[in-house]
Amino acid sequence: YKVEKLYKTFKDIGFDIEKLNEHNKNHDIDTEIEEQVQITIPVEYRLEKDGFKVSIPCKSIEITGNITLTNIKLLPFYESAFATEEGYMLLPDGSGAIINFNNNHVELNNAAIPIYGLDNVMAVKQKTEYNARAIMPIYGINKGNKASLAIIENGDAMATVYSSLCGKNDIPVSSVCAGFSICPYELITVTSVSSKTSYNVYSSKYYTGNIDVRFLLLGEGNTSYAKMASSYRKYLIDNEKLSALTEGTYPLSVEFLGAITKNENFLGIPYKKTYALTTYNDAATLINKIKTNLSNDLIIKYDGWSNGGMIQGYAGKVKNVSALGSKKQLKEFNSSLSELGIKSYFNINLQQINEKPLNFKVNLNKMGARCVYKDTAVVSDIDLSTMGPLKEKRFETDTKEIKSFLLSTKFLQQNLTKANNQMSKLNITNVSYGDIGSMLYSDFSNKNFTIRQDSLKVIQNTLNENKGFAVNNGDFYTLKNADMIYNMPLTSSKKKVYDREVPFAQIVLHGCVQYTGSAINLSSDPEGAVLKSVETGAVLNYTFASRNVEELKNSSLNYYYSVSYDSSKEGLENNYRKIAPVQSKLSFVFIAEHEYLADNVTKTVYEDGTEVIVNYGSTAYDYNGNMIAPNDFTYITSRGDN
């Protein structure tokens, strides 16, 4: 904008290119004529019944001159407003977040939210902030009696949603838009004894697919974030991307930790030892306890049961961990769950392997995904105290960075088919895909080149051939045939620039697919986690282990710090007994409205008229004569019952 302003000023006084050349000649100024560069981007607009659609056919982009096009922001000021206007911007951060036009936080950084998180093959050596995963490709704006919701229909895996506040960089409006990474690149630093040099390495190929963004124009009475979510849900159902549930219950979700394999040494000789955390017999015993004391309505997830346990190796051939029990015991365990009517999901990771395998197991040169600069792609766990790569203590003084090697998405379908066939022989009928739905990445290798949008389509097409599975986090493109989402983000990233976090994603999905947040007993605030589950209609989720839990302490899994059933039993039973009777009747009912009654009090309204009031505050709240105690909740049914 400043360049344009200067250009206009010079033009207004008649200082054109001829005057500039004359000026340079009179003052002996040598100039170099740069090669002319030009970028032509075709943009197509189509009027629709409920709004309009904007498309960019990227294969038709024309570039002349020595220049690389890396990112396109589409209609950056279409969804914008002045600070004097009433309303807010809707962002897809985690569950959802809103920024008011006049929130006066110009000093804070603008939000930039990558849809489906960062590309995992892009080298991120250090995190600078926590970001809840954006699982839905949307953004929007509310202007009181009118609103628009943008749905990214194509190019979503390449998209980042940007917000900007009025007054930031001298821009007179607040705005929200989407940018699309057409040519991914990485900053590489080369260090020598005397110097350090950084330069960009660009992908050898551009994204040549389409970018499609549909804008739904919403009129008076349909402009709240809850109505936007309802409009998005209707759009997804009408386009057969989601299906409405016709019946359901409110189960208790229990996750079992299977086994952990650790580096040990004997007389200085290193070896690996596997510790059972929950054997099949342990799991059966605990399930019987819960059924006897609480409920028959259970959903079980079993993690760390195969190929090395919790830190899983390559799943090219699925093998159960013998420390948990034999194959026969596993089959008997699964058969008993079926007889009891308990649905169980056995977790497996198919996109990554946690330790470099021997060549006869997997050839990383052939199957490994690669970064832009062609190194094999790895993902490191992050140490929350340093925000750098997490290192595990191997022996007394030796440490090792914990890495996962990423496999090219082109091998996903054959690996998944192979794994499903092998698991069916173990009487496993329902599978939880631990890294599908929470991990999406490109592959910049010469042979298996797959840009991130193509990886999305591979995953989508692969899952379309499956039914009755669970995913982790719940990226939108995995949900058509999924019937369970684990660890769905129930909150936003809570950035200071946000005015509210809102359950946009939960309003969209409730009544279409069941979901849980992270485990209640692993939360730093279990009471608050229960309240958030009630507010958003999430299934209560707990994680347990029965033995050798001390082995988790000095490992990369030390965040499993409270996995004893006995320590959580009382709270679990009280919470479930209070929530289940009403919530079971709401499990297949859409959420119609959501609002903040006060800073720490929310109201969720279901389509059958049931109201759920949640008080996160430290004082009681009076809602139409109903007193809600601090850190408590109440259900008010359409009949007025509590």
XYZ file of C-alpha atoms in Angstrom:
642
model
C 0.000 0.000 0.000
C 2.873 2.415 0.714
C 4.487 1.680 -2.659
C 1.164 2.288 -4.358
C 0.738 5.567 -2.467
C 4.215 6.767 -3.496
C 3.612 5.717 -7.099
C 0.373 7.718 -7.179
C 2.114 10.761 -5.689
C 4.849 10.717 -8.350
C 2.287 10.131 -11.093
C 0.145 13.068 -9.914
C 3.093 15.480 -10.290
C 3.961 14.096 -13.695
C 7.091 12.212 -12.648
C 6.837 9.265 -15.044
C 9.417 6.783 -16.366
C 10.721 9.310 -18.922
C 11.276 11.935 -16.215
C 13.021 9.311 -14.090
C 15.408 8.377 -16.913
C 16.117 12.057 -17.592
C 16.760 12.632 -13.879
C 19.180 9.697 -13.676
C 21.046 10.867 -16.814
C 21.438 14.451 -15.534
C 22.854 13.216 -12.226
C 25.066 10.432 -13.649
C 23.081 7.710 -11.899
C 23.632 4.274 -13.364
C 20.591 2.004 -13.329
C 20.053 -1.615 -14.137
C 16.904 -2.552 -15.985
C 15.502 -5.593 -14.225
C 13.959 -8.378 -16.217
C 10.243 -7.809 -16.493
C 8.242 -10.202 -14.352
C 4.556 -10.859 -14.623
C 2.109 -13.200 -12.916
C -1.350 -13.768 -14.372
C -3.821 -15.514 -12.061
C -7.271 -16.338 -13.490
C -10.100 -15.995 -10.971
C -13.545 -17.379 -11.761
C -16.765 -16.292 -10.029
C -19.992 -18.298 -10.120
C -23.281 -17.142 -8.624
C -25.014 -19.859 -6.605
C -28.448 -20.156 -5.013
C -27.090 -19.528 -1.507
C -24.104 -17.301 -2.332
C -21.241 -17.512 -4.776
C -18.177 -19.604 -5.536
C -14.658 -18.387 -6.344
C -12.157 -20.612 -8.156
C -8.564 -20.404 -9.311
C -7.510 -23.054 -11.866
C -3.873 -23.173 -10.807
C -2.730 -24.976 -13.962
C -3.704 -21.821 -15.889
C -1.512 -19.483 -13.835
C 1.072 -17.827 -16.083
C 4.460 -16.680 -14.748
C 7.070 -14.836 -16.803
C 10.465 -13.752 -15.544
C 12.731 -15.008 -12.800
C 10.221 -15.237 -9.982
C 8.626 -17.975 -7.871
C 4.982 -17.764 -6.841
C 4.674 -19.285 -3.372
C 1.360 -18.121 -1.918
C -1.946 -16.663 -3.095
C -4.339 -14.822 -0.765
C -7.848 -15.075 -2.143
C -10.151 -12.038 -1.748
C -8.160 -10.679 1.216
C -10.624 -7.874 1.998
C -13.930 -9.416 0.993
C -14.727 -10.490 4.560
C -13.734 -7.276 6.345
C -15.246 -4.565 8.560
C -14.397 -1.228 10.147
C -13.821 -0.990 13.906
C -17.057 1.009 14.238
C -19.085 -1.970 12.998
C -20.520 -4.559 15.366
C -19.540 -8.170 14.815
C -16.649 -10.596 14.684
C -14.447 -12.850 12.580
C -14.840 -16.635 12.915
C -11.640 -18.710 12.803
C -11.269 -22.529 12.617
C -8.703 -22.737 15.441
C -9.417 -26.020 17.276
C -13.096 -26.036 18.232
C -13.413 -22.480 16.884
C -12.579 -18.925 17.937
C -13.904 -15.410 17.317
C -12.198 -12.009 17.172
C -14.321 -8.888 17.599
C -13.769 -6.053 15.123
C -13.069 -3.551 17.897
C -11.082 -5.631 20.382
C -8.211 -3.070 20.433
C -5.414 -5.662 20.418
C -3.442 -4.158 17.558
C -0.209 -4.764 19.489
C -0.749 -8.550 19.301
C 0.264 -10.788 16.422
C -2.344 -11.554 13.789
C -3.586 -15.134 13.732
C -2.392 -17.496 10.987
C -4.074 -20.896 11.195
C -2.904 -23.697 8.877
C -5.845 -25.913 7.938
C -5.175 -29.481 9.191
C -2.031 -28.239 10.963
C 1.439 -27.849 9.504
C 2.755 -30.073 6.732
C 4.631 -32.713 8.761
C 7.521 -33.054 6.306
C 8.367 -29.371 6.570
C 11.303 -29.064 8.951
C 10.181 -27.452 12.211
C 13.095 -27.636 14.624
C 11.452 -25.513 17.284
C 7.869 -24.649 18.059
C 7.149 -21.057 18.982
C 3.578 -21.474 20.211
C 0.866 -24.029 20.842
C -1.716 -24.393 18.073
C -4.861 -26.456 18.374
C -5.438 -28.342 15.136
C -7.795 -26.693 12.639
C -9.924 -29.661 11.591
C -12.443 -27.798 9.401
C -11.670 -25.780 6.233
C -13.834 -22.756 7.001
C -13.753 -19.139 8.132
C -16.402 -16.464 8.352
C -17.544 -13.020 9.391
C -20.559 -11.730 11.308
C -21.874 -8.195 10.828
C -24.915 -8.189 13.054
C -27.827 -8.796 10.672
C -25.728 -10.386 7.918
C -22.886 -12.845 7.722
C -20.908 -14.977 5.304
C -19.264 -18.353 5.803
C -16.392 -19.374 3.527
C -16.042 -23.116 2.839
C -12.768 -24.195 1.225
C -13.914 -26.988 -1.072
C -10.627 -27.608 -2.873
C -7.071 -26.651 -2.013
C -7.926 -26.951 1.695
C -4.774 -28.939 2.495
C -2.706 -26.050 1.086
C -4.656 -23.355 2.951
C -3.907 -21.084 5.889
C -6.560 -18.781 7.363
C -5.265 -15.282 8.140
C -6.890 -12.643 10.306
C -5.887 -8.998 10.560
C -7.074 -6.360 13.015
C -8.111 -2.839 12.138
C -5.120 -0.487 12.518
C -2.497 -3.197 12.055
C 0.022 -2.138 9.381
C -2.100 0.995 8.732
C -4.964 -1.116 7.311
C -8.291 0.562 8.177
C -10.354 -2.668 8.425
C -10.351 -5.971 10.260
C -10.376 -8.877 7.824
C -10.175 -12.644 7.514
C -9.199 -14.592 4.401
C -7.462 -17.742 3.189
C -4.017 -18.011 1.616
C -2.909 -21.022 -0.435
C 0.618 -22.436 -0.635
C 1.135 -22.963 -4.369
C 4.848 -23.764 -4.121
C 6.007 -25.050 -0.696
C 9.507 -24.080 0.397
C 11.825 -24.427 3.360
C 14.465 -22.172 4.853
C 17.777 -24.025 4.991
C 20.711 -22.857 7.107
C 24.235 -23.922 6.164
C 26.814 -23.431 8.900
C 30.592 -23.395 8.462
C 33.411 -22.558 10.840
C 33.275 -18.855 10.021
C 29.792 -18.183 8.725
C 26.125 -19.110 8.678
C 24.078 -18.761 5.497
C 20.326 -19.218 5.046
C 18.452 -19.614 1.793
C 15.130 -20.921 0.534
C 14.759 -24.293 -1.151
C 11.601 -24.493 -3.286
C 9.523 -27.466 -4.364
C 10.358 -28.588 -7.894
C 6.653 -28.612 -8.796
C 3.735 -26.238 -8.324
C 0.265 -27.179 -7.137
C -1.743 -27.469 -10.361
C -5.147 -28.395 -9.008
C -8.054 -26.039 -8.413
C -8.645 -23.698 -5.510
C -12.389 -23.516 -4.793
C -13.969 -21.426 -2.039
C -17.742 -21.265 -1.597
C -19.197 -18.257 0.248
C -22.555 -18.891 1.923
C -24.392 -15.577 2.385
C -26.493 -15.672 5.534
C -29.265 -13.213 6.326
C -30.918 -11.948 9.475
C -31.615 -14.680 12.027
C -28.851 -16.929 10.686
C -25.748 -14.892 11.432
C -24.475 -16.274 14.766
C -21.550 -18.709 14.832
C -24.015 -21.424 15.852
C -26.204 -20.721 12.808
C -23.087 -20.679 10.611
C -22.229 -24.129 11.992
C -25.786 -25.349 11.317
C -25.548 -24.050 7.735
C -22.232 -25.845 7.280
C -23.693 -29.083 8.690
C -26.617 -28.857 6.263
C -24.200 -28.260 3.386
C -22.146 -31.353 4.372
C -25.224 -33.588 4.711
C -26.743 -32.320 1.450
C -23.448 -33.096 -0.328
C -23.173 -36.559 1.311
C -20.001 -35.700 3.203
C -21.710 -36.447 6.546
C -24.731 -38.479 7.575
C -27.153 -37.728 10.394
C -27.493 -40.347 13.143
C -30.969 -41.747 13.656
C -30.292 -43.330 17.034
C -27.561 -43.506 19.628
C -26.526 -43.750 23.264
C -24.019 -42.005 25.509
C -21.231 -44.538 26.095
C -18.255 -44.261 28.409
C -14.979 -44.300 26.472
C -12.095 -46.229 28.042
C -8.630 -46.424 26.482
C -6.168 -49.110 27.561
C -2.401 -48.716 27.276
C -0.936 -51.995 26.015
C 2.852 -52.278 26.264
C 5.996 -50.176 26.129
C 9.400 -51.230 24.788
C 12.379 -49.481 26.389
C 16.145 -49.406 25.991
C 17.793 -51.275 28.878
C 21.293 -52.614 29.509
C 22.766 -55.634 31.232
C 26.416 -55.432 32.257
C 26.813 -52.580 29.797
C 25.216 -54.509 26.940
C 22.212 -52.613 25.494
C 18.986 -54.464 24.707
C 15.285 -53.769 24.404
C 12.779 -54.915 27.005
C 8.987 -54.932 26.658
C 6.821 -54.133 29.680
C 3.110 -54.999 29.703
C 0.955 -52.094 30.933
C -2.465 -53.725 30.446
C -2.696 -57.383 29.452
C -5.828 -58.753 27.796
C -6.780 -60.370 31.117
C -6.228 -57.045 32.932
C -8.485 -55.285 30.423
C -11.215 -57.928 30.796
C -11.085 -57.607 34.603
C -11.347 -53.818 34.471
C -14.213 -53.927 31.978
C -16.145 -56.258 34.296
C -15.589 -53.835 37.200
C -16.933 -50.897 35.208
C -19.904 -52.902 33.933
C -20.774 -54.101 37.433
C -20.390 -50.718 39.131
C -21.509 -48.317 36.440
C -22.699 -49.168 32.939
C -22.880 -51.728 30.157
C -22.545 -48.956 27.581
C -18.798 -48.906 26.915
C -16.521 -48.115 23.995
C -13.015 -49.547 24.277
C -9.852 -48.369 22.570
C -6.730 -50.530 22.879
C -3.455 -48.743 22.170
C 0.060 -50.202 22.075
C -1.040 -53.786 21.431
C 1.046 -54.490 18.304
C 4.459 -54.085 16.656
C 6.478 -52.888 19.623
C 3.678 -51.413 21.712
C 3.015 -47.737 22.423
C 6.097 -46.652 20.465
C 5.039 -48.569 17.396
C 7.367 -49.850 14.703
C 6.465 -50.542 11.074
C 3.042 -52.151 10.706
C 3.716 -53.888 7.393
C 2.917 -57.123 9.199
C 0.661 -56.762 12.227
C 1.936 -58.735 15.225
C 0.402 -58.582 18.673
C 2.792 -57.957 21.576
C 3.269 -61.325 23.247
C 3.767 -59.706 26.683
C 0.041 -58.864 26.641
C -1.059 -62.415 25.912
C -1.094 -64.931 23.118
C -2.966 -64.674 19.820
C -5.498 -67.091 21.232
C -6.065 -64.885 24.279
C -6.475 -61.831 22.020
C -9.092 -63.655 19.918
C -10.929 -64.791 23.052
C -10.818 -61.225 24.432
C -12.338 -59.857 21.225
C -14.994 -62.555 21.148
C -15.991 -61.797 24.742
C -16.308 -58.067 23.924
C -18.610 -58.889 21.024
C -20.766 -61.124 23.223
C -21.053 -58.307 25.784
C -22.065 -55.832 23.070
C -19.011 -53.663 23.684
C -17.551 -51.907 20.670
C -13.758 -51.956 20.620
C -11.195 -50.167 18.472
C -7.638 -51.459 18.205
C -5.262 -48.620 17.452
C -2.625 -48.779 14.726
C -0.360 -46.194 13.056
C 0.163 -46.566 9.314
C 1.849 -43.321 8.271
C 4.881 -43.347 10.542
C 7.389 -45.629 12.223
C 9.065 -44.618 15.440
C 12.506 -46.144 15.015
C 14.671 -46.645 11.955
C 13.958 -50.232 10.930
C 16.211 -52.830 9.426
C 16.270 -52.804 5.624
C 14.490 -56.148 5.303
C 11.470 -54.681 7.124
C 11.091 -51.434 5.214
C 13.251 -49.600 2.721
C 13.107 -45.927 3.684
C 14.855 -44.960 0.458
C 11.859 -46.387 -1.379
C 8.977 -45.826 1.036
C 10.069 -42.854 3.125
C 8.564 -39.420 2.488
C 11.105 -36.702 1.735
C 11.460 -33.021 2.550
C 11.779 -30.267 -0.051
C 15.572 -30.592 0.202
C 15.224 -34.389 -0.299
C 16.219 -35.623 3.173
C 14.059 -38.404 4.647
C 11.235 -36.739 6.576
C 11.207 -37.166 10.351
C 8.966 -35.753 13.045
C 10.368 -35.093 16.505
C 8.341 -34.995 19.687
C 8.448 -31.543 21.290
C 9.752 -30.913 24.801
C 7.224 -28.498 26.309
C 9.869 -26.978 28.614
C 12.200 -25.986 25.763
C 9.795 -26.152 22.773
C 12.629 -27.993 21.003
C 13.021 -31.683 20.075
C 12.384 -34.088 22.955
C 15.278 -36.322 23.971
C 15.007 -39.592 25.845
C 17.603 -40.814 28.316
C 18.946 -44.102 27.015
C 21.569 -44.991 29.607
C 23.211 -43.038 32.446
C 24.406 -40.044 30.387
C 23.446 -40.871 26.805
C 20.372 -39.166 25.302
C 18.621 -39.741 22.003
C 16.244 -37.508 20.077
C 12.883 -39.244 19.665
C 11.920 -39.301 16.018
C 9.246 -40.749 13.782
C 10.030 -41.538 10.148
C 7.199 -40.676 7.765
C 6.125 -43.080 5.029
C 5.003 -41.826 1.637
C 1.213 -41.564 1.408
C 1.376 -43.518 -1.849
C 1.881 -46.692 0.223
C -1.024 -45.998 2.592
C -3.716 -47.932 0.753
C -1.700 -51.140 0.404
C -0.528 -50.930 4.043
C -4.058 -50.327 5.313
C -5.536 -53.179 3.260
C -2.791 -55.518 4.447
C -3.256 -54.465 8.087
C -7.050 -54.875 7.984
C -6.721 -58.384 6.522
C -4.257 -59.406 9.216
C -6.320 -57.897 12.048
C -9.494 -59.642 10.885
C -7.707 -62.951 11.538
C -7.400 -61.828 15.170
C -11.179 -61.193 15.373
C -10.546 -57.417 15.250
C -13.419 -55.800 13.372
C -13.075 -52.118 14.338
C -9.841 -50.186 13.928
C -8.640 -46.866 15.275
C -6.201 -45.130 12.927
C -3.942 -43.235 15.308
C -2.180 -40.994 12.808
C -4.920 -40.653 10.179
C -6.943 -37.561 10.972
C -4.102 -35.898 12.861
C -1.244 -36.042 10.339
C -1.219 -34.813 6.743
C 1.922 -34.238 4.725
C 3.498 -34.048 1.281
C 6.245 -36.172 -0.213
C 8.809 -34.236 -2.252
C 10.749 -37.287 -3.438
C 11.333 -37.515 -7.180
C 9.664 -40.910 -7.563
C 6.681 -40.610 -5.196
C 6.093 -36.853 -5.418
C 2.780 -36.130 -3.702
C 1.730 -32.626 -2.825
C -0.318 -32.286 0.362
C -3.660 -31.893 -1.413
C -3.028 -35.138 -3.285
C -2.177 -36.874 0.021
C -5.568 -35.743 1.326
C -7.304 -37.339 -1.657
C -5.355 -40.592 -1.206
C -6.442 -40.803 2.451
C -10.013 -39.876 1.587
C -10.288 -42.477 -1.186
C -8.676 -45.134 1.026
C -11.050 -44.516 3.939
C -14.077 -44.430 1.638
C -13.554 -48.167 1.169
C -13.769 -48.735 4.955
C -16.577 -48.409 7.466
C -16.858 -48.492 11.226
C -13.456 -47.035 12.091
C -12.184 -44.363 14.471
C -9.753 -41.530 13.761
C -7.623 -39.281 15.926
C -8.312 -35.501 16.141
C -10.865 -35.715 13.312
C -9.691 -33.800 10.254
C -12.834 -33.145 8.216
C -11.824 -35.228 5.165
C -11.653 -38.454 7.236
C -15.178 -38.327 8.630
C -17.496 -39.572 5.875
C -17.461 -43.192 7.084
C -15.967 -42.726 10.565
C -18.145 -43.463 13.583
C -15.802 -42.226 16.330
C -13.344 -39.353 16.777
C -10.801 -39.570 19.601
C -9.004 -36.555 21.094
C -11.018 -34.006 19.152
C -10.002 -30.432 20.113
C -12.733 -29.117 22.431
C -11.019 -25.750 22.894
C -9.105 -23.251 20.768
C -5.420 -22.330 21.121
C -6.547 -19.552 23.511
C -4.436 -16.918 21.772
C -4.568 -13.505 23.455
C -5.965 -11.949 20.297
C -9.115 -14.104 20.572
C -12.187 -12.757 22.337
C -13.977 -16.097 22.707
C -13.505 -19.754 21.947
C -16.638 -21.362 20.530
C -17.679 -24.986 19.858
C -18.191 -24.475 16.112
C -16.789 -27.908 15.151
C -18.904 -29.672 17.785
C -22.094 -27.925 16.642
C -21.369 -29.170 13.117
C -20.655 -32.770 14.128
C -22.979 -33.517 17.049
C -25.713 -35.823 15.846
C -23.553 -37.048 12.948
C -20.554 -38.710 14.593
C -19.541 -39.310 18.213
C -16.357 -37.728 19.565
C -14.263 -37.448 22.703
C -11.834 -34.879 23.981
C -8.512 -35.911 25.482
C -8.589 -38.212 28.516
C -10.224 -36.638 31.590
C -7.796 -38.269 34.027
C -4.763 -36.972 32.085
C -5.966 -33.374 32.098
C -4.288 -30.758 34.299
C -7.853 -29.680 35.158
C -10.071 -32.812 35.218
C -13.061 -30.885 36.577
C -12.817 -28.323 33.777
C -12.388 -31.115 31.193
C -15.672 -32.709 32.332
C -17.470 -29.345 32.080
C -16.099 -28.811 28.576
C -17.330 -32.284 27.547
C -20.799 -31.418 28.859
C -20.829 -28.041 27.065
C -19.790 -29.572 23.721
C -21.655 -32.896 23.907
C -18.435 -34.939 23.924
C -18.230 -38.506 25.254
C -16.314 -38.819 28.525
C -12.939 -40.417 27.854
C -10.515 -42.057 30.329
C -7.140 -43.771 29.877
C -6.001 -46.632 32.133
C -3.095 -49.012 32.676
C -2.921 -51.840 35.207
C 0.769 -52.588 35.814
C 4.345 -51.361 35.318
C 3.136 -47.746 35.167
C 6.434 -46.620 36.724
C 8.120 -47.541 33.438
C 6.270 -44.662 31.768
C 8.060 -42.140 33.974
C 11.473 -42.199 32.293
C 10.198 -42.459 28.747
C 8.747 -40.280 26.016
C 5.304 -41.335 27.313
C 5.682 -39.674 30.718
C 2.547 -37.578 30.073
C 0.571 -40.704 31.046
C 1.032 -39.732 34.674
C -2.349 -40.637 36.180
C -3.575 -43.874 34.621
C -4.685 -45.843 37.673
C -8.353 -46.820 37.600
C -8.643 -46.757 41.386
C -7.545 -43.109 41.575
C -10.162 -42.050 38.991
C -12.979 -44.426 39.904
C -15.006 -42.154 42.190
C -14.910 -39.113 39.909
C -15.610 -41.226 36.813
C -18.680 -42.857 38.329
C -20.098 -39.594 39.719
C -19.600 -37.736 36.439
C -21.056 -40.456 34.242
C -24.120 -41.011 36.458
C -24.884 -37.295 36.360
C -24.371 -36.836 32.607
C -25.485 -40.072 30.911
C -29.269 -40.111 31.629
C -29.921 -36.876 29.692
C -27.000 -36.958 27.270
C -27.946 -40.435 26.017
C -31.218 -38.938 24.740
C -29.279 -36.151 23.002
C -26.602 -38.288 21.323
C -28.274 -38.112 17.892
C -29.851 -34.635 18.304
C -28.315 -31.617 16.552
C -27.069 -28.646 18.563
C -29.159 -25.631 17.534
C -27.653 -22.738 19.510
C -24.756 -21.803 21.756
C -24.040 -18.585 23.604
C -22.183 -17.057 26.537
C -24.558 -15.959 29.298
C -21.593 -14.463 31.159
C -17.815 -14.593 30.804
C -17.699 -17.981 32.552
C -21.189 -19.317 31.832
C -22.314 -20.983 28.586
C -25.640 -22.211 27.266
C -25.941 -24.993 24.684
C -29.387 -25.564 23.180
C -30.336 -28.762 21.335
C -32.974 -28.983 18.621
C -35.374 -30.790 20.973
C -35.312 -27.741 23.281
C -32.980 -29.155 25.941
C -30.718 -26.474 27.447
C -27.336 -27.212 29.018
C -26.006 -24.499 31.314
C -22.339 -24.805 32.319
C -20.846 -22.572 35.020
C -17.045 -22.367 34.862
C -16.997 -19.536 37.399
C -16.217 -19.456 41.114
C -19.650 -18.150 42.143
C -23.144 -19.543 41.661
C -25.135 -18.393 38.609
C -28.886 -17.815 38.531
C -30.472 -18.867 35.238
C -34.206 -18.191 35.252
C -34.453 -19.275 38.878
C -32.157 -22.275 38.455
C -29.024 -21.858 40.572
C -25.976 -23.456 38.950
C -23.218 -24.001 41.502
C -19.597 -22.968 40.781
C -17.824 -25.427 38.445
C -21.065 -27.273 37.820
C -23.767 -27.708 35.193
C -27.437 -28.448 34.811
C -29.743 -29.798 32.113
C -33.100 -28.110 31.546
C -35.293 -30.256 29.319
C -38.121 -28.992 27.151
C -40.468 -30.027 29.990
C -38.581 -27.762 32.395
C -37.058 -30.659 34.369
C -33.530 -30.339 35.859
